[in-house]
Amino acid sequence: MDFSDDEDEEEPPPVKWAIVGKVLSLASVHVNMVRSAMKPAWGNPVGLKLRAIGEKSDNLFVAEFGYRAGMDQALAGTPWMVGRYVVILQDYDEKLSALEIVFDQMEVWVRILNLPLGWMNRTGGAGARAMNLIGNVVKMDMDANGKASGAFLHAQVAIEIDKPV
């Protein structure tokens, strides 16, 4: 039997708001455990569906959301935890197979304490440069004028994982 993309089959509806996740654990983690931890952590988003993908030991899953806001909230809050294991997320790409998905970065929130006041802003860049020493800056907590308030500079940075998983 030949398989072709040109066959006259009904196309499944496109996935609109989805992410791919991986639980960083050497032991297999069942998708039901991920669902029971992530659903309340993500604020019980409407229309959330989780399904395992790949080999059982890969600990990969796809999370589909009923609305974009739920997906954005999940992505913005990374990293998440299931039990004592980190969960990393990335955008869903329907063109990739489970074997082709590479998790080589993890976004974490970082605080740098006791910086000179002149470094506590986005422009002028000394604080941003200090954050870039840790990882690529994804987002910095700043006011409308691009200045940080409080006792520390707070940013979400993407750090590289030594061994892609």
N, CA, C and O atoms as a DFTB+ gen file, in Angstrom:
660 C
 N C O
     1  1       0.846      -1.179       0.000
     2  2       0.000       0.000       0.000
     3  2       0.890       1.241       0.000
     4  3       1.807       1.356       0.813
     5  1       0.620       2.141      -0.893
     6  2       1.393       3.376      -0.978
     7  2       0.744       4.452      -0.119
     8  3      -0.477       4.513       0.028
     9  1       1.593       5.289       0.435
    10  2       1.122       6.391       1.269
    11  2       1.494       7.682       0.567
    12  3       2.639       7.859       0.151
    13  1       0.557       8.564       0.434
    14  2       0.805       9.814      -0.265
    15  2       0.050      10.941       0.418
    16  3      -1.045      10.753       0.948
    17  1       0.666      12.121       0.389
    18  2      -0.008      13.309       0.921
    19  2      -1.131      13.783       0.006
    20  3      -1.974      14.586       0.404
    21  1      -1.131      13.270      -1.240
    22  2      -2.089      13.753      -2.235
    23  2      -3.418      13.011      -2.204
    24  3      -4.325      13.345      -2.965
    25  1      -3.548      12.014      -1.343
    26  2      -4.778      11.240      -1.294
    27  2      -5.936      12.113      -0.830
    28  3      -5.765      13.081      -0.089
    29  1      -7.104      11.735      -1.290
    30  2      -8.303      12.510      -0.954
    31  2      -8.846      12.089       0.406
    32  3      -9.864      11.405       0.497
    33  1      -8.166      12.499       1.438
    34  2      -8.625      12.233       2.797
    35  2      -9.031      13.549       3.424
    36  3      -8.573      14.625       3.038
    37  1      -9.900      13.425       4.396
    38  2     -10.271      14.615       5.130
    39  2      -9.106      15.050       5.996
    40  3      -8.564      14.254       6.762
    41  1      -8.723      16.296       5.877
    42  2      -7.622      16.841       6.673
    43  2      -8.119      17.079       8.095
    44  3      -9.229      17.574       8.293
    45  1      -7.298      16.727       9.085
    46  2      -7.694      17.081      10.448
    47  2      -7.654      18.596      10.608
    48  3      -6.887      19.271       9.922
    49  1      -8.464      19.130      11.498
    50  2      -8.433      20.591      11.675
    51  2      -7.053      21.028      12.156
    52  3      -6.418      20.328      12.946
    53  1      -6.591      22.180      11.682
    54  2      -5.266      22.637      12.110
    55  2      -5.241      22.930      13.613
    56  3      -6.228      23.371      14.201
    57  1      -4.093      22.672      14.200
    58  2      -3.919      22.954      15.620
    59  2      -3.599      24.430      15.745
    60  3      -2.622      24.904      15.164
    61  1      -4.412      25.166      16.499
    62  2      -4.220      26.605      16.620
    63  2      -3.296      26.983      17.770
    64  3      -2.278      27.643      17.565
    65  1      -3.649      26.567      18.967
    66  2      -2.935      27.009      20.155
    67  2      -2.380      25.786      20.873
    68  3      -3.063      25.156      21.681
    69  1      -1.135      25.466      20.563
    70  2      -0.543      24.261      21.144
    71  2       0.936      24.475      21.440
    72  3       1.606      25.303      20.823
    73  1       1.418      23.705      22.401
    74  2       2.828      23.698      22.762
    75  2       3.279      22.248      22.917
    76  3       2.466      21.347      23.119
    77  1       4.573      22.045      22.820
    78  2       5.171      20.738      23.049
    79  2       5.963      20.852      24.341
    80  3       6.640      21.852      24.578
    81  1       5.877      19.823      25.174
    82  2       6.592      19.834      26.433
    83  2       7.372      18.558      26.658
    84  3       7.106      17.520      26.052
    85  1       8.345      18.668      27.552
    86  2       9.152      17.512      27.934
    87  2       9.378      17.582      29.438
    88  3       9.736      18.627      29.981
    89  1       9.161      16.449      30.101
    90  2       9.461      16.326      31.521
    91  2      10.880      15.791      31.612
    92  3      11.178      14.723      31.078
    93  1      11.758      16.530      32.288
    94  2      13.159      16.126      32.401
    95  2      13.324      15.127      33.537
    96  3      13.645      15.489      34.669
    97  1      13.099      13.871      33.206
    98  2      13.206      12.791      34.171
    99  2      13.740      11.555      33.462
   100  3      13.362      11.275      32.324
   101  1      14.619      10.815      34.136
   102  2      15.103       9.563      33.575
   103  2      14.019       8.491      33.625
   104  3      14.006       7.579      32.798
   105  1      13.112       8.597      34.592
   106  2      11.992       7.667      34.703
   107  2      10.848       8.157      33.813
   108  3      10.699       9.358      33.585
   109  1      10.051       7.227      33.317
   110  2       8.887       7.596      32.517
   111  2       7.846       8.275      33.399
   112  3       7.562       7.826      34.509
   113  1       7.287       9.355      32.887
   114  2       6.238      10.091      33.593
   115  2       4.984      10.021      32.737
   116  3       4.994      10.439      31.579
   117  1       3.908       9.496      33.302
   118  2       2.660       9.327      32.564
   119  2       2.014      10.686      32.303
   120  3       2.098      11.589      33.135
   121  1       1.380      10.822      31.161
   122  2       0.749      12.083      30.779
   123  2      -0.345      12.486      31.771
   124  3      -0.605      13.678      31.934
   125  1      -0.990      11.525      32.436
   126  2      -2.005      11.874      33.448
   127  2      -1.376      12.621      34.621
   128  3      -2.002      13.510      35.199
   129  1      -0.146      12.266      34.973
   130  2       0.555      12.977      36.048
   131  2       0.868      14.410      35.605
   132  3       0.756      15.349      36.393
   133  1       1.259      14.565      34.344
   134  2       1.525      15.908      33.801
   135  2       0.237      16.717      33.812
   136  3       0.237      17.877      34.224
   137  1      -0.851      16.121      33.365
   138  2      -2.147      16.815      33.317
   139  2      -2.589      17.264      34.710
   140  3      -3.037      18.397      34.890
   141  1      -2.460      16.367      35.698
   142  2      -2.934      16.718      37.043
   143  2      -2.074      17.806      37.683
   144  3      -2.563      18.538      38.543
   145  1      -0.815      17.929      37.288
   146  2       0.039      18.996      37.824
   147  2      -0.112      20.300      37.045
   148  3      -0.176      21.375      37.642
   149  1      -0.168      20.213      35.728
   150  2      -0.146      21.416      34.894
   151  2      -1.496      22.115      34.793
   152  3      -1.546      23.344      34.742
   153  1      -2.584      21.364      34.762
   154  2      -3.892      21.996      34.598
   155  2      -4.156      23.051      35.670
   156  3      -4.505      24.177      35.316
   157  1      -4.008      22.745      36.968
   158  2      -4.220      23.817      37.959
   159  2      -3.112      24.867      37.936
   160  3      -3.372      26.043      38.192
   161  1      -1.884      24.458      37.634
   162  2      -0.786      25.430      37.592
   163  2      -1.002      26.458      36.484
   164  3      -0.637      27.625      36.627
   165  1      -1.596      26.016      35.387
   166  2      -1.865      26.914      34.267
   167  2      -3.205      27.629      34.410
   168  3      -3.645      28.297      33.474
   169  1      -3.857      27.504      35.555
   170  2      -5.112      28.217      35.803
   171  2      -6.328      27.530      35.216
   172  3      -7.301      28.206      34.881
   173  1      -6.312      26.208      35.078
   174  2      -7.434      25.438      34.524
   175  2      -7.955      26.023      33.212
   176  3      -9.131      26.371      33.110
   177  1      -7.078      26.132      32.206
   178  2      -7.500      26.763      30.950
   179  2      -8.612      25.982      30.251
   180  3      -8.629      24.752      30.255
   181  1      -9.526      26.721      29.660
   182  2     -10.654      26.132      28.954
   183  2     -10.133      25.368      27.733
   184  3      -9.288      25.866      26.988
   185  1     -10.642      24.172      27.546
   186  2     -10.317      23.392      26.356
   187  2      -8.963      22.711      26.378
   188  3      -8.507      22.243      25.335
   189  1      -8.301      22.634      27.525
   190  2      -6.974      22.018      27.600
   191  2      -7.049      20.519      27.316
   192  3      -7.840      19.798      27.924
   193  1      -6.216      20.066      26.385
   194  2      -6.090      18.644      26.066
   195  2      -4.612      18.319      26.046
   196  3      -3.838      18.991      25.366
   197  1      -4.212      17.298      26.783
   198  2      -2.824      16.834      26.778
   199  2      -2.776      15.422      26.234
   200  3      -3.627      14.590      26.546
   201  1      -1.765      15.164      25.412
   202  2      -1.566      13.818      24.905
   203  2      -0.081      13.527      24.823
   204  3       0.719      14.400      24.488
   205  1       0.276      12.296      25.131
   206  2       1.666      11.867      25.053
   207  2       2.042      11.675      23.591
   208  3       1.207      11.293      22.771
   209  1       3.315      11.944      23.268
   210  2       3.834      11.682      21.929
   211  2       5.190      10.997      22.076
   212  3       5.808      11.051      23.139
   213  1       5.640      10.364      21.024
   214  2       6.946       9.721      21.046
   215  2       6.940       8.463      21.892
   216  3       5.886       7.936      22.246
   217  1       8.134       7.994      22.208
   218  2       8.304       6.823      23.053
   219  2       7.945       7.176      24.492
   220  3       8.076       8.326      24.912
   221  1       7.495       6.186      25.233
   222  2       7.085       6.412      26.617
   223  2       8.208       7.041      27.444
   224  3       7.960       7.928      28.260
   225  1       9.449       6.576      27.229
   226  2      10.582       7.072      28.001
   227  2      11.026       8.487      27.598
   228  3      11.849       9.094      28.283
   229  1      10.483       9.015      26.487
   230  2      10.852      10.371      26.050
   231  2      10.207      11.448      26.901
   232  3      10.705      12.572      26.975
   233  1       9.079      11.100      27.555
   234  2       8.343      12.049      28.397
   235  2       7.923      13.302      27.634
   236  3       7.956      14.406      28.177
   237  1       7.533      13.129      26.395
   238  2       7.074      14.233      25.552
   239  2       5.551      14.286      25.537
   240  3       4.878      13.259      25.624
   241  1       5.025      15.494      25.427
   242  2       3.575      15.658      25.334
   243  2       3.245      16.897      24.522
   244  3       4.066      17.801      24.369
   245  1       2.021      16.918      24.005
   246  2       1.461      18.094      23.337
   247  2       0.305      18.578      24.189
   248  3      -0.539      17.792      24.618
   249  1       0.275      19.876      24.429
   250  2      -0.844      20.500      25.150
   251  2      -1.551      21.432      24.179
   252  3      -0.947      22.359      23.639
   253  1      -2.835      21.176      23.963
   254  2      -3.657      22.036      23.113
   255  2      -4.597      22.839      24.000
   256  3      -5.164      22.317      24.960
   257  1      -4.754      24.105      23.670
   258  2      -5.557      25.029      24.469
   259  2      -6.755      25.506      23.659
   260  3      -6.691      25.602      22.434
   261  1      -7.842      25.802      24.352
   262  2      -9.033      26.336      23.709
   263  2      -8.882      27.787      23.291
   264  3      -9.583      28.250      22.391
   265  1      -7.960      28.518      23.946
   266  2      -7.761      29.930      23.657
   267  2      -6.273      30.265      23.706
   268  3      -5.508      29.606      24.410
   269  1      -5.877      31.260      22.980
   270  2      -4.478      31.677      22.940
   271  2      -3.974      32.127      24.309
   272  3      -2.817      31.886      24.654
   273  1      -4.830      32.775      25.086
   274  2      -4.415      33.290      26.402
   275  2      -3.918      32.170      27.310
   276  3      -2.946      32.358      28.042
   277  1      -4.564      31.016      27.275
   278  2      -4.115      29.886      28.078
   279  2      -2.742      29.407      27.669
   280  3      -1.901      29.117      28.520
   281  1      -2.507      29.320      26.366
   282  2      -1.204      28.907      25.855
   283  2      -0.127      29.923      26.239
   284  3       0.961      29.550      26.677
   285  1      -0.438      31.198      26.071
   286  2       0.533      32.247      26.410
   287  2       0.899      32.214      27.888
   288  3       2.059      32.411      28.250
   289  1      -0.095      31.965      28.744
   290  2       0.161      31.893      30.183
   291  2       1.086      30.721      30.507
   292  3       1.988      30.855      31.334
   293  1       0.875      29.596      29.874
   294  2       1.732      28.428      30.108
   295  2       3.159      28.707      29.658
   296  3       4.105      28.380      30.375
   297  1       3.329      29.303      28.488
   298  2       4.668      29.605      27.983
   299  2       5.369      30.671      28.814
   300  3       6.584      30.610      29.006
   301  1       4.615      31.644      29.306
   302  2       5.213      32.748      30.060
   303  2       5.706      32.318      31.433
   304  3       6.620      32.938      31.977
   305  1       5.129      31.279      31.999
   306  2       5.469      30.892      33.358
   307  2       6.593      29.884      33.483
   308  3       6.890      29.437      34.591
   309  1       7.218      29.516      32.396
   310  2       8.252      28.470      32.442
   311  2       9.410      28.867      33.337
   312  3       9.660      30.062      33.493
   313  1      10.122      27.936      33.926
   314  2       9.897      26.499      33.847
   315  2       8.838      26.056      34.855
   316  3       8.644      26.698      35.887
   317  1       8.165      24.964      34.548
   318  2       7.155      24.368      35.407
   319  2       7.727      23.098      36.022
   320  3       8.770      22.603      35.595
   321  1       7.036      22.579      37.026
   322  2       7.482      21.358      37.691
   323  2       6.339      20.346      37.737
   324  3       5.182      20.696      37.966
   325  1       6.696      19.092      37.513
   326  2       5.803      17.957      37.751
   327  2       6.509      17.125      38.805
   328  3       7.540      16.508      38.537
   329  1       5.946      17.113      40.005
   330  2       6.655      16.473      41.110
   331  2       7.957      17.232      41.346
   332  3       7.943      18.434      41.614
   333  1       9.058      16.540      41.246
   334  2      10.354      17.209      41.418
   335  2      11.107      17.347      40.096
   336  3      12.311      17.603      40.079
   337  1      10.385      17.175      38.993
   338  2      11.005      17.216      37.667
   339  2      10.611      18.493      36.917
   340  3       9.464      18.935      36.975
   341  1      11.567      19.061      36.226
   342  2      11.333      20.270      35.441
   343  2      10.600      19.903      34.152
   344  3      10.863      18.869      33.539
   345  1       9.674      20.777      33.758
   346  2       8.967      20.646      32.489
   347  2       9.376      21.831      31.631
   348  3       9.213      22.983      32.034
   349  1       9.904      21.550      30.454
   350  2      10.249      22.636      29.537
   351  2       9.286      22.601      28.358
   352  3       8.831      21.538      27.937
   353  1       8.989      23.775      27.839
   354  2       7.984      23.930      26.792
   355  2       8.568      24.672      25.604
   356  3       9.521      25.441      25.730
   357  1       7.979      24.422      24.461
   358  2       8.315      25.196      23.275
   359  2       7.113      25.216      22.345
   360  3       6.150      24.474      22.539
   361  1       7.178      26.071      21.339
   362  2       6.084      26.176      20.381
   363  2       5.889      24.872      19.631
   364  3       6.850      24.149      19.367
   365  1       4.667      24.577      19.293
   366  2       4.282      23.394      18.537
   367  2       4.601      23.625      17.067
   368  3       4.283      24.684      16.526
   369  1       5.220      22.657      16.421
   370  2       5.489      22.707      14.986
   371  2       4.964      21.424      14.382
   372  3       5.548      20.357      14.572
   373  1       3.863      21.524      13.653
   374  2       3.217      20.328      13.117
   375  2       4.050      19.605      12.065
   376  3       3.739      18.467      11.713
   377  1       5.096      20.237      11.561
   378  2       5.941      19.607      10.539
   379  2       6.980      18.661      11.140
   380  3       7.570      17.859      10.416
   381  1       7.211      18.743      12.455
   382  2       8.221      17.917      13.105
   383  2       7.621      16.627      13.645
   384  3       6.482      16.600      14.110
   385  1       8.410      15.561      13.573
   386  2       8.015      14.328      14.244
   387  2       8.554      14.388      15.671
   388  3       9.375      15.247      15.991
   389  1       8.099      13.486      16.519
   390  2       8.564      13.460      17.910
   391  2      10.082      13.288      17.976
   392  3      10.728      13.836      18.869
   393  1      10.652      12.534      17.041
   394  2      12.105      12.315      17.031
   395  2      12.892      13.573      16.663
   396  3      14.061      13.703      17.029
   397  1      12.262      14.492      15.947
   398  2      12.951      15.695      15.481
   399  2      12.890      16.864      16.467
   400  3      13.595      17.857      16.285
   401  1      12.074      16.763      17.487
   402  2      11.931      17.852      18.451
   403  2      13.142      17.852      19.372
   404  3      13.465      16.839      19.992
   405  1      13.806      18.996      19.455
   406  2      15.011      19.121      20.279
   407  2      14.757      20.177      21.352
   408  3      14.331      21.293      21.057
   409  1      15.023      19.807      22.575
   410  2      14.938      20.747      23.685
   411  2      16.366      21.072      24.087
   412  3      17.001      20.297      24.802
   413  1      16.877      22.212      23.634
   414  2      18.258      22.592      23.930
   415  2      18.348      23.883      24.739
   416  3      19.442      24.361      25.039
   417  1      17.184      24.447      25.091
   418  2      17.139      25.656      25.912
   419  2      16.026      25.524      26.939
   420  3      15.050      24.798      26.749
   421  1      16.209      26.253      28.032
   422  2      15.199      26.315      29.074
   423  2      15.122      27.761      29.548
   424  3      16.146      28.388      29.817
   425  1      13.917      28.279      29.649
   426  2      13.746      29.647      30.129
   427  2      13.558      29.631      31.636
   428  3      12.757      28.863      32.170
   429  1      14.311      30.492      32.313
   430  2      14.235      30.610      33.767
   431  2      14.169      32.091      34.136
   432  3      14.628      32.955      33.389
   433  1      13.589      32.360      35.302
   434  2      13.553      33.722      35.825
   435  2      14.776      33.925      36.718
   436  3      15.105      33.071      37.542
   437  1      15.441      35.061      36.547
   438  2      16.687      35.348      37.252
   439  2      16.588      36.719      37.915
   440  3      15.995      37.648      37.366
   441  1      17.174      36.828      39.094
   442  2      17.288      38.119      39.796
   443  2      18.771      38.418      39.977
   444  3      19.551      37.550      40.370
   445  1      19.146      39.657      39.686
   446  2      20.500      40.110      40.008
   447  2      20.351      41.192      41.061
   448  3      19.715      42.221      40.834
   449  1      20.952      40.939      42.221
   450  2      20.837      41.841      43.369
   451  2      21.991      42.841      43.400
   452  3      23.050      42.597      42.823
   453  1      21.777      43.954      44.071
   454  2      22.794      44.959      44.388
   455  2      23.518      45.531      43.174
   456  3      24.727      45.756      43.215
   457  1      22.776      45.767      42.097
   458  2      23.359      46.415      40.929
   459  2      23.405      47.922      41.144
   460  3      22.563      48.463      41.862
   461  1      24.360      48.606      40.546
   462  2      24.329      50.076      40.578
   463  2      23.021      50.570      39.964
   464  3      22.503      49.958      39.030
   465  1      22.492      51.663      40.479
   466  2      21.194      52.170      40.024
   467  2      21.159      52.440      38.533
   468  3      20.126      52.234      37.896
   469  1      22.251      52.892      37.971
   470  2      22.317      53.173      36.538
   471  2      22.204      51.934      35.671
   472  3      21.963      52.039      34.468
   473  1      22.374      50.770      36.260
   474  2      22.277      49.517      35.507
   475  2      20.867      48.948      35.517
   476  3      20.585      47.975      34.818
   477  1      19.986      49.543      36.298
   478  2      18.641      48.999      36.487
   479  2      17.674      49.497      35.411
   480  3      16.577      49.962      35.719
   481  1      18.091      49.393      34.154
   482  2      17.226      49.805      33.051
   483  2      17.540      48.980      31.808
   484  3      18.532      48.254      31.749
   485  1      16.676      49.115      30.834
   486  2      16.838      48.367      29.589
   487  2      17.772      49.095      28.646
   488  3      18.598      48.462      27.990
   489  1      17.661      50.409      28.564
   490  2      18.529      51.175      27.681
   491  2      19.784      51.551      28.446
   492  3      19.752      51.698      29.667
   493  1      20.860      51.704      27.750
   494  2      22.119      51.933      28.432
   495  2      22.776      50.596      28.712
   496  3      23.995      50.494      28.848
   497  1      21.942      49.580      28.792
   498  2      22.273      48.202      28.674
   499  2      23.190      47.502      29.642
   500  3      23.424      46.309      29.451
   501  1      23.732      48.134      30.667
   502  2      24.643      47.403      31.547
   503  2      23.900      46.271      32.262
   504  3      24.439      45.173      32.392
   505  1      22.672      46.521      32.727
   506  2      21.892      45.476      33.365
   507  2      21.516      44.375      32.387
   508  3      21.591      43.190      32.714
   509  1      21.110      44.773      31.179
   510  2      20.772      43.791      30.147
   511  2      22.005      42.989      29.744
   512  3      21.911      41.785      29.510
   513  1      23.154      43.646      29.662
   514  2      24.399      42.925      29.340
   515  2      24.741      41.933      30.448
   516  3      25.205      40.827      30.171
   517  1      24.512      42.329      31.710
   518  2      24.759      41.413      32.819
   519  2      23.833      40.200      32.718
   520  3      24.267      39.073      32.958
   521  1      22.571      40.417      32.368
   522  2      21.638      39.308      32.197
   523  2      22.064      38.405      31.035
   524  3      21.938      37.183      31.114
   525  1      22.567      39.012      29.961
   526  2      22.998      38.225      28.803
   527  2      24.189      37.330      29.115
   528  3      24.446      36.375      28.383
   529  1      24.922      37.620      30.189
   530  2      25.994      36.717      30.607
   531  2      25.421      35.402      31.129
   532  3      26.092      34.370      31.093
   533  1      24.183      35.441      31.612
   534  2      23.520      34.247      32.127
   535  2      22.859      33.478      30.982
   536  3      22.955      32.252      30.917
   537  1      22.195      34.195      30.087
   538  2      21.497      33.588      28.951
   539  2      20.880      34.668      28.095
   540  3      20.990      35.851      28.416
   541  1      20.231      34.285      27.009
   542  2      19.581      35.256      26.132
   543  2      18.337      35.812      26.813
   544  3      17.457      35.059      27.229
   545  1      18.272      37.135      26.924
   546  2      17.147      37.780      27.608
   547  2      15.888      37.637      26.759
   548  3      15.859      38.037      25.595
   549  1      14.855      37.062      27.357
   550  2      13.563      36.912      26.710
   551  2      12.674      38.083      27.089
   552  3      12.017      38.683      26.238
   553  1      12.661      38.404      28.386
   554  2      11.811      39.480      28.901
   555  2      12.430      40.021      30.172
   556  3      12.961      39.263      30.983
   557  1      12.365      41.347      30.349
   558  2      12.831      41.974      31.584
   559  2      11.653      42.682      32.231
   560  3      10.829      43.284      31.543
   561  1      11.574      42.609      33.555
   562  2      10.527      43.328      34.276
   563  2      10.916      44.800      34.359
   564  3      11.840      45.175      35.081
   565  1      10.200      45.616      33.612
   566  2      10.475      47.058      33.534
   567  2       9.168      47.823      33.556
   568  3       8.110      47.291      33.220
   569  1       9.259      49.084      33.957
   570  2       8.078      49.929      33.874
   571  2       7.969      50.487      32.450
   572  3       8.750      50.116      31.575
   573  1       7.000      51.376      32.222
   574  2       6.764      51.934      30.888
   575  2       7.965      52.732      30.370
   576  3       8.121      52.904      29.161
   577  1       8.814      53.221      31.284
   578  2       9.991      53.999      30.892
   579  2      11.234      53.132      30.717
   580  3      12.322      53.656      30.478
   581  1      11.087      51.818      30.832
   582  2      12.226      50.923      30.651
   583  2      13.148      50.849      31.855
   584  3      14.326      50.521      31.717
   585  1      12.610      51.155      33.054
   586  2      13.420      51.121      34.273
   587  2      12.867      50.059      35.235
   588  3      11.658      49.849      35.331
   589  1      13.779      49.409      35.933
   590  2      13.385      48.420      36.935
   591  2      13.153      49.115      38.265
   592  3      13.798      50.117      38.573
   593  1      12.227      48.578      39.054
   594  2      12.025      49.116      40.393
   595  2      12.227      47.987      41.382
   596  3      12.041      46.815      41.056
   597  1      12.604      48.346      42.575
   598  2      12.846      47.334      43.587
   599  2      14.328      47.140      43.832
   600  3      15.159      47.930      43.384
   601  1      14.645      46.075      44.551
   602  2      16.020      45.841      44.988
   603  2      16.830      44.998      44.011
   604  3      18.006      44.732      44.256
   605  1      16.217      44.574      42.907
   606  2      16.941      43.693      41.997
   607  2      16.446      43.869      40.567
   608  3      15.363      44.403      40.329
   609  1      17.252      43.417      39.635
   610  2      16.870      43.359      38.232
   611  2      16.320      41.958      37.990
   612  3      16.957      40.973      38.362
   613  1      15.153      41.859      37.376
   614  2      14.425      40.603      37.217
   615  2      14.192      40.365      35.730
   616  3      13.645      41.224      35.039
   617  1      14.609      39.197      35.238
   618  2      14.440      38.912      33.817
   619  2      14.244      37.428      33.581
   620  3      14.685      36.584      34.361
   621  1      13.574      37.141      32.490
   622  2      13.449      35.761      32.028
   623  2      14.526      35.570      30.968
   624  3      14.586      36.312      29.988
   625  1      15.377      34.567      31.174
   626  2      16.470      34.305      30.240
   627  2      16.398      32.862      29.758
   628  3      15.975      31.965      30.487
   629  1      16.820      32.661      28.518
   630  2      16.891      31.314      27.950
   631  2      18.321      30.819      28.118
   632  3      19.261      31.389      27.563
   633  1      18.467      29.757      28.887
   634  2      19.793      29.185      29.088
   635  2      19.908      27.912      28.257
   636  3      18.929      27.193      28.057
   637  1      21.099      27.653      27.784
   638  2      21.320      26.451      26.988
   639  2      21.495      25.258      27.903
   640  3      22.121      25.350      28.959
   641  1      20.936      24.145      27.483
   642  2      21.112      22.894      28.196
   643  2      22.345      22.234      27.596
   644  3      22.435      22.072      26.379
   645  1      23.288      21.858      28.438
   646  2      24.547      21.288      27.950
   647  2      24.341      20.157      26.967
   648  3      24.948      20.138      25.897
   649  1      23.504      19.234      27.318
   650  2      23.236      18.076      26.460
   651  2      21.778      18.171      26.028
   652  3      20.885      17.962      26.849
   653  1      21.511      18.485      24.736
   654  2      20.113      18.579      24.302
   655  2      19.367      17.295      24.644
   656  3      19.901      16.191      24.540
   657  1      18.106      17.482      25.057
   658  2      17.285      16.337      25.454
   659  2      16.090      16.204      24.544
   660  3      15.278      15.295      24.719
